[in-house]
XYZ file of C-alpha atoms in Angstrom:
388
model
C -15.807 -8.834 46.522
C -13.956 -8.136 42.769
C -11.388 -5.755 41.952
C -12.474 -2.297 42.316
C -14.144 -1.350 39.432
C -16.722 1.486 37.573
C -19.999 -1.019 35.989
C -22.081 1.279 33.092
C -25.375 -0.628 32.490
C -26.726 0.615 29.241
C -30.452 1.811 29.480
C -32.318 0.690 26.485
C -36.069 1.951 26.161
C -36.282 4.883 27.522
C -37.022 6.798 24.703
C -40.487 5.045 24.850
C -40.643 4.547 20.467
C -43.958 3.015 19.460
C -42.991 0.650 17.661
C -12.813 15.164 28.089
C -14.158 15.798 24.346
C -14.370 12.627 22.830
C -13.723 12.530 19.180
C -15.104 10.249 17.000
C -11.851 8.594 15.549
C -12.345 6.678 12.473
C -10.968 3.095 11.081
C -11.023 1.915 7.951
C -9.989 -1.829 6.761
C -10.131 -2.489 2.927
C -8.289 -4.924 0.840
C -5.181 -4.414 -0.556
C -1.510 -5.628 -1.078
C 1.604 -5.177 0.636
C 4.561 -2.986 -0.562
C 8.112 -3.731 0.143
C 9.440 -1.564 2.802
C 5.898 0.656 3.145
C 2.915 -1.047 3.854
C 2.427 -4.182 4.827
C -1.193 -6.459 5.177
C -2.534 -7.209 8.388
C -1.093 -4.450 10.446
C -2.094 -1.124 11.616
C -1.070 2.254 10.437
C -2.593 5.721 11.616
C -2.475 8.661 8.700
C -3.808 11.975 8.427
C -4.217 12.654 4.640
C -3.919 11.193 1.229
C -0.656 11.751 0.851
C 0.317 9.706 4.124
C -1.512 6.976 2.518
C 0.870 7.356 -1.023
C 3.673 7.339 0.843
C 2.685 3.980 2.342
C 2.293 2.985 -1.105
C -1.370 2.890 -0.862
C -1.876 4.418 -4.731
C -3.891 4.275 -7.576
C -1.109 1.629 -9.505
C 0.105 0.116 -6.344
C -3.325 -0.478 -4.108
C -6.128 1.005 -6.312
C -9.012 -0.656 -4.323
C -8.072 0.784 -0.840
C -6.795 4.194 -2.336
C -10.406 4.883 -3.847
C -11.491 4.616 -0.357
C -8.889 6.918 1.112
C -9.107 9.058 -1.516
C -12.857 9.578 -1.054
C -12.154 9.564 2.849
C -10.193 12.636 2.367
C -11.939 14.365 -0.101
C -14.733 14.387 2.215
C -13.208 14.920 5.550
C -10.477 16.970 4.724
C -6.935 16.684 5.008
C -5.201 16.649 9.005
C -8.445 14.188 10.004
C -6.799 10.871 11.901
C -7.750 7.965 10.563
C -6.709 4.434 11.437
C -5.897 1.882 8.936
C -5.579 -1.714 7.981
C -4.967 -3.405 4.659
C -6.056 -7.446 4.409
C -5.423 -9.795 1.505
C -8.386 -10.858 -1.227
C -8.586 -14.359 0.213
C -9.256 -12.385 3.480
C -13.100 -12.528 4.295
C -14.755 -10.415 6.918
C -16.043 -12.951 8.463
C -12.529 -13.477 9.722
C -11.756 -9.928 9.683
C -14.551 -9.444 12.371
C -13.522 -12.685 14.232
C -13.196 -11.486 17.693
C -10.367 -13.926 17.991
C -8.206 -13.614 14.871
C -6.342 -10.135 14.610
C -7.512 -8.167 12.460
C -10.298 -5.891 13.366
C -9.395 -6.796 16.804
C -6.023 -5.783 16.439
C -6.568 -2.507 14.684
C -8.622 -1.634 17.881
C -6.089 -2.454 20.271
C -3.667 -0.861 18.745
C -5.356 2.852 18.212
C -5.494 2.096 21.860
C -9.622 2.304 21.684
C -9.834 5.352 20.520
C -11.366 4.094 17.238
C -15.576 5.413 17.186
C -16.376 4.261 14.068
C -14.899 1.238 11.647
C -15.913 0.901 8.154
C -15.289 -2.355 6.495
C -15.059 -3.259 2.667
C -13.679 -5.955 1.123
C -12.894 -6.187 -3.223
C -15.702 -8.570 -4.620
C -14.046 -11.578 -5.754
C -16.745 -12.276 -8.498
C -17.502 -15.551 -7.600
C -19.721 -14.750 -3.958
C -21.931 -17.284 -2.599
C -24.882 -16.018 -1.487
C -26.950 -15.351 1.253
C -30.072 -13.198 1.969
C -29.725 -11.232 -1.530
C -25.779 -10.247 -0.712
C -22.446 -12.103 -0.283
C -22.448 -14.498 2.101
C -19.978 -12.970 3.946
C -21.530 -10.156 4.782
C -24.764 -12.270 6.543
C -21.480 -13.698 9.478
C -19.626 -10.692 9.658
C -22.414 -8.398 10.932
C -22.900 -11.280 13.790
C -19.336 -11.301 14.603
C -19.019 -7.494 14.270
C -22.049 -7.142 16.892
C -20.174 -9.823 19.619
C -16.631 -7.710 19.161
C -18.333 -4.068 19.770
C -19.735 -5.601 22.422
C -16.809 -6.590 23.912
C -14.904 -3.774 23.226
C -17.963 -1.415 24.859
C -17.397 -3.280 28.057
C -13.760 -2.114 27.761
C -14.708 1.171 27.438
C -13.583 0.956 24.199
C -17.388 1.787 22.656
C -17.554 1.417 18.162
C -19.673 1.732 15.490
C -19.330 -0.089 11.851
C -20.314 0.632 9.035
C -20.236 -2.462 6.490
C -19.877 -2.824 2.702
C -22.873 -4.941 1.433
C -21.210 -6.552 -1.518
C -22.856 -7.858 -4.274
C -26.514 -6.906 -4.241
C -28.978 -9.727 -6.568
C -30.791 -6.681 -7.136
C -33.995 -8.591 -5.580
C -35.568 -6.650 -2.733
C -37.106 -9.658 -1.249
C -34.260 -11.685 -0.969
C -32.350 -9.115 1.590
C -32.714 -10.551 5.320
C -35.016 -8.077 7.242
C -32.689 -7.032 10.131
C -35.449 -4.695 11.565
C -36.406 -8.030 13.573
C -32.803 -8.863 14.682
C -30.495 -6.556 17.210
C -27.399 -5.880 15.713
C -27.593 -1.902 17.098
C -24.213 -1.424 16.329
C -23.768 -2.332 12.899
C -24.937 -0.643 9.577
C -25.206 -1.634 6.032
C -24.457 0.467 2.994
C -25.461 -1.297 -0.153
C -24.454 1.189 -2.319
C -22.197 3.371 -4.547
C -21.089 5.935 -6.932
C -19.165 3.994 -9.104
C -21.539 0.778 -10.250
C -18.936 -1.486 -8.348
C -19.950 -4.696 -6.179
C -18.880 -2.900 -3.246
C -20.477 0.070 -1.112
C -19.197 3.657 -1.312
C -17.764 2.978 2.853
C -14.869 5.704 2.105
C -17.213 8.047 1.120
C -19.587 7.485 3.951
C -16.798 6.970 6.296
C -15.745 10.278 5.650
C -18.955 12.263 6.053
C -19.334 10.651 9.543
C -15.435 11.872 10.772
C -16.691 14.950 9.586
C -19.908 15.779 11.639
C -20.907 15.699 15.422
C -21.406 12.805 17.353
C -25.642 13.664 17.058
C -25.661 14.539 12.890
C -27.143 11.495 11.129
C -25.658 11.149 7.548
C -28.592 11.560 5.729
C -29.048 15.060 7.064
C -30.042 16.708 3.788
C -28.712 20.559 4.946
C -24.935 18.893 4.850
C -25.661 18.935 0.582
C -25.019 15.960 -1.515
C -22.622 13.411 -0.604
C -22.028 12.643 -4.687
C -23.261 14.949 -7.504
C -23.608 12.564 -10.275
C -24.154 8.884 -10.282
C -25.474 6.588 -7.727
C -25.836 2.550 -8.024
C -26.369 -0.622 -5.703
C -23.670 -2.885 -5.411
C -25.465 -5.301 -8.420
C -24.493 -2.071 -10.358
C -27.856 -0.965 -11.557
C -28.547 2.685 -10.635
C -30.349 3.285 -7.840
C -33.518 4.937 -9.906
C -33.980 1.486 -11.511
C -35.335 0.521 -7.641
C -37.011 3.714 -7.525
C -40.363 1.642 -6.090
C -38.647 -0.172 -3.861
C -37.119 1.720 -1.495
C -39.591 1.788 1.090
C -39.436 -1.705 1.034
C -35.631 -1.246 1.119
C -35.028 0.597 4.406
C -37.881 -0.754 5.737
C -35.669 -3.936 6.679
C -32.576 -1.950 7.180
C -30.341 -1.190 4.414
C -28.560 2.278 4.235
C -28.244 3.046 0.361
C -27.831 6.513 -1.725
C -30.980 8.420 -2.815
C -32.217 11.648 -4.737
C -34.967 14.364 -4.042
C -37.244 15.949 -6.421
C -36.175 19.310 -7.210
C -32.370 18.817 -5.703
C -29.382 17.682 -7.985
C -27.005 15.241 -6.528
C -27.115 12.111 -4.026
C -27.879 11.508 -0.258
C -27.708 8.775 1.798
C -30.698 7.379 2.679
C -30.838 7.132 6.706
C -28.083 6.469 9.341
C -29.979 2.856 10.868
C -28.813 0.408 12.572
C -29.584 -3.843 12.030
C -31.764 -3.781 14.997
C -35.601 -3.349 15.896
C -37.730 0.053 15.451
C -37.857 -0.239 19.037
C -34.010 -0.106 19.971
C -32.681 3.346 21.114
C -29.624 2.634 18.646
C -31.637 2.078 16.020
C -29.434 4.828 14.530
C -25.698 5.300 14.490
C -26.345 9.130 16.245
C -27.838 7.639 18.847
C -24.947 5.394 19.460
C -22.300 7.343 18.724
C -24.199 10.098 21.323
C -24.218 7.215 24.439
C -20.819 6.348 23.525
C -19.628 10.021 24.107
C -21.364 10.405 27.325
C -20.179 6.813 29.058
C -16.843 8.120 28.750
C -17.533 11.133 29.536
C -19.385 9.854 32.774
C -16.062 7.216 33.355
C -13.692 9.555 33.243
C -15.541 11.959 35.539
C -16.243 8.798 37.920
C -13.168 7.176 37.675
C -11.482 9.807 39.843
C -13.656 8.720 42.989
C -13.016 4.970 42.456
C -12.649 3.067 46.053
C -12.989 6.611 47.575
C -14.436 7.038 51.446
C -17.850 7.578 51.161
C -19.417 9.864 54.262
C -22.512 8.639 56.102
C -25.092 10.652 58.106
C -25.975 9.562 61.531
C -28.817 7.303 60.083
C -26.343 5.595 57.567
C -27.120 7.490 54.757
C -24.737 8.739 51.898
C -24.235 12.200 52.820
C -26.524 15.142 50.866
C -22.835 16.601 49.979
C -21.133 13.568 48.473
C -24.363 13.219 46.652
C -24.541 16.787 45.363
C -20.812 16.952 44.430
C -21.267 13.848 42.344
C -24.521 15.096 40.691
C -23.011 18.115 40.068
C -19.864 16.888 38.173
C -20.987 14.546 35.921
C -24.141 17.050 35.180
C -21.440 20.125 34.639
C -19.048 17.741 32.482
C -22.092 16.192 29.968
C -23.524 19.994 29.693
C -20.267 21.173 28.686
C -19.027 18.985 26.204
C -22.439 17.678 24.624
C -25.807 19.893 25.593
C -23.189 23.422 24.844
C -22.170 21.369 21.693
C -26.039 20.124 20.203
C -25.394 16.562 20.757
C -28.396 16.424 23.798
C -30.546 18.593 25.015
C -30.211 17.257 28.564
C -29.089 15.398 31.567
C -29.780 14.643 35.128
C -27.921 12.468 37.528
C -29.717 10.450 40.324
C -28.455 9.077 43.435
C -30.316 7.543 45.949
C -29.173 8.369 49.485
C -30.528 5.271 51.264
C -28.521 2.690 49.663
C -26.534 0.705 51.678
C -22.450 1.156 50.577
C -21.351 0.225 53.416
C -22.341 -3.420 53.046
C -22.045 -3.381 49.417
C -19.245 -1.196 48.587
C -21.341 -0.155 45.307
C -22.473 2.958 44.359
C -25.460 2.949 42.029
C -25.793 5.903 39.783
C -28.235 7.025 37.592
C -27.895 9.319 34.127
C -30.742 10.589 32.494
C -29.815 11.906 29.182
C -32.512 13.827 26.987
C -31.464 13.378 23.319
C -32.135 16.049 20.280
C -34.730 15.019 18.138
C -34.884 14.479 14.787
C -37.327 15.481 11.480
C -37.224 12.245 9.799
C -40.627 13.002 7.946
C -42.264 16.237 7.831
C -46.256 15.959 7.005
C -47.704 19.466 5.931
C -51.231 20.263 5.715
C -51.325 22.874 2.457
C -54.126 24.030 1.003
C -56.505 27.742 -0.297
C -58.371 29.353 2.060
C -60.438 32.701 2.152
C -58.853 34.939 4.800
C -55.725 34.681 6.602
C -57.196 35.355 10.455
């Protein structure tokens, strides 16, 4: 038998589609340059406003491409919000950056000591991309590598999200890969801006999702306009020039800025994942939701880890073990998530006739009942003659 040890097996499909608080700590890795004696490329640095990030010498003369980030981190999350932070070189890629085995993003986990939820990426186009499946090239290998490294950090207990800059649009819808038939649940791709850069507004979004619960999707229209002006792809056409296209857009998976008739300003468009219609992470809530509740459920478990374990006469686990257990994890989820909006329910299972005493494992069983969400609304209008 192994080391003692708590084993969370993801469910995935049980939402049947047809086709301790934990805070959702973000991470933000951008390119930029080092500064004698304040910040220096390639390492990690944890701030809590703008002006931490100026006094690293992050500014608009001395790192101008990170500090529009920052800056629109901030403006949209507020001063006092921890975020994590990591500068890398222009010859950097991400495909390196995500490389589970070179230091970067790797690194900048580790050393928030996993508490990092969500990691946006965004590198400064170079100008001279190759590319791949409408974007740069780069982007096609990082969201692979990014996908193997959450992973691996989720089996740590260490559970992330990314959000990635899309660089460099061709502006031609059918050249963009359709990750709707690929399963990269825990990556998502913003392939746009409010600037007409080459590079996706990730600050911006970044900073709307430090700033709602674990359950809002970003595209939640009742949160008002993410930018009040201007909104462009990263081939720096505005958005309304693809004004037909956008079904055909998010339809294979691209997260990008939108407007609505009647409503000034800009909204992002959705909050998918890279990953079938089918996957219960289709959607960063959704993830960021089941991340909150396995630690929640480790850290209530984790306290009865290579504990006795009372029998009844016929070898049973005992009705009162069983109950207690139920009953904490049940009390700890309703408290911090179902009292909070983030579900709307749980239920633990544990089935007395398994046999721990040959095994030594105790299987467990957490039902969670998620909040749903009105994605479309279809109304039926019309005149009628009475109103009984």
């Amino acid at each position: 038998m192994g080391l003692p040890k708590i084993s969370f097996n993801i469910l995935n499909g049980g939402l049947n589609y047809s086709t301790g608080v934990v805070q959702k700590i973000p991470a933000l890795i951008a390119t930029g340059v080092t500064v004698a004696e304040k910040v220096t490329i390639g390492q990690s640095y944890q701030i809590f406003s703008l002006k931490d990030a100026e006094a690293l010498g992050i500014t608009e003369a001395e790192n101008p491409f990170a500090y529009k980030h920052i800056k629109a981190f901030y403006g949209v999350a507020g001063s006092g919000v921890e975020l994590w932070l990591m500068l890398i070189s222009d010859a950097t890629t991400l495909t390196q950056v995500t490389d589970k085995t070179q230091e970067y993003a790797s690194k900048l986990i580790a050393d928030a000591k996993g508490k990092v939820r969500v990691l946006g990426l965004v590198k400064k186009s170079t100008g001279a991309e190759e590319f791949e499946n409408g974007l740069d090239a780069d982007v096609t290998t990082a969201v692979i590598n990014l996908q193997a490294l959450a992973d691996e950090c989720a089996e740590k207990y260490m559970p992330f999200r990314s959000i990635v800059s899309g660089n460099a649009f061709s502006g031609t819808v059918a050249d963009l890969k359709d990750y709707k038939e690929t399963g990269f649940n825990r990556v998502h791709l913003l392939i746009s801006n409010n600037d007409g850069s080459k590079e996706a507004s990730i600050g911006l979004e970044l900073g709307r999702l430090a700033s709602i619960p674990a359950q809002r999707s970003v595209a939640r229209v009742k949160d008002g306009a993410i930018e009040t002006l201007k909104a462009y792809f990263t081939n720096g056409q505005p958005v309304e020039t693809l004004a037909n296209a956008m079904e055909a857009i998010h339809a294979k998976g691209y997260t990008f800025l939108r407007s609505f008739a009647g409503r000034s300003g800009y909204y992002f468009s959705d909050d998918q994942t890279l990953t079938k219609e089918t996957d219960d992470f289709k959607t960063l809530a959704n993830g960021f939701v089941m991340d909150e509740a396995v630690l929640i459920g480790y850290d209530t478990l984790i306290e009865e880890l290579s504990d006795e374990v009372p029998l009844t006469e016929t070898g049973n686990i005992h009705p009162a073990l069983i109950k207690s257990w139920q009953n904490n994890i049940e009390e700890n989820i309703t408290a911090l998530m179902i009292n909070e909006g983030k579900l709307s329910g749980v239920k633990c299972e544990i089935d007395a006739n398994q046999n721990i005493v040959s095994t030594g494992v105790m299987n467990v069983i957490i039902k969670l009942l998620p909040v749903g969400y009105a994605k479309e609304i279809e109304v039926q209008i019309g005149f009628t003659t009475t109103l009984e």
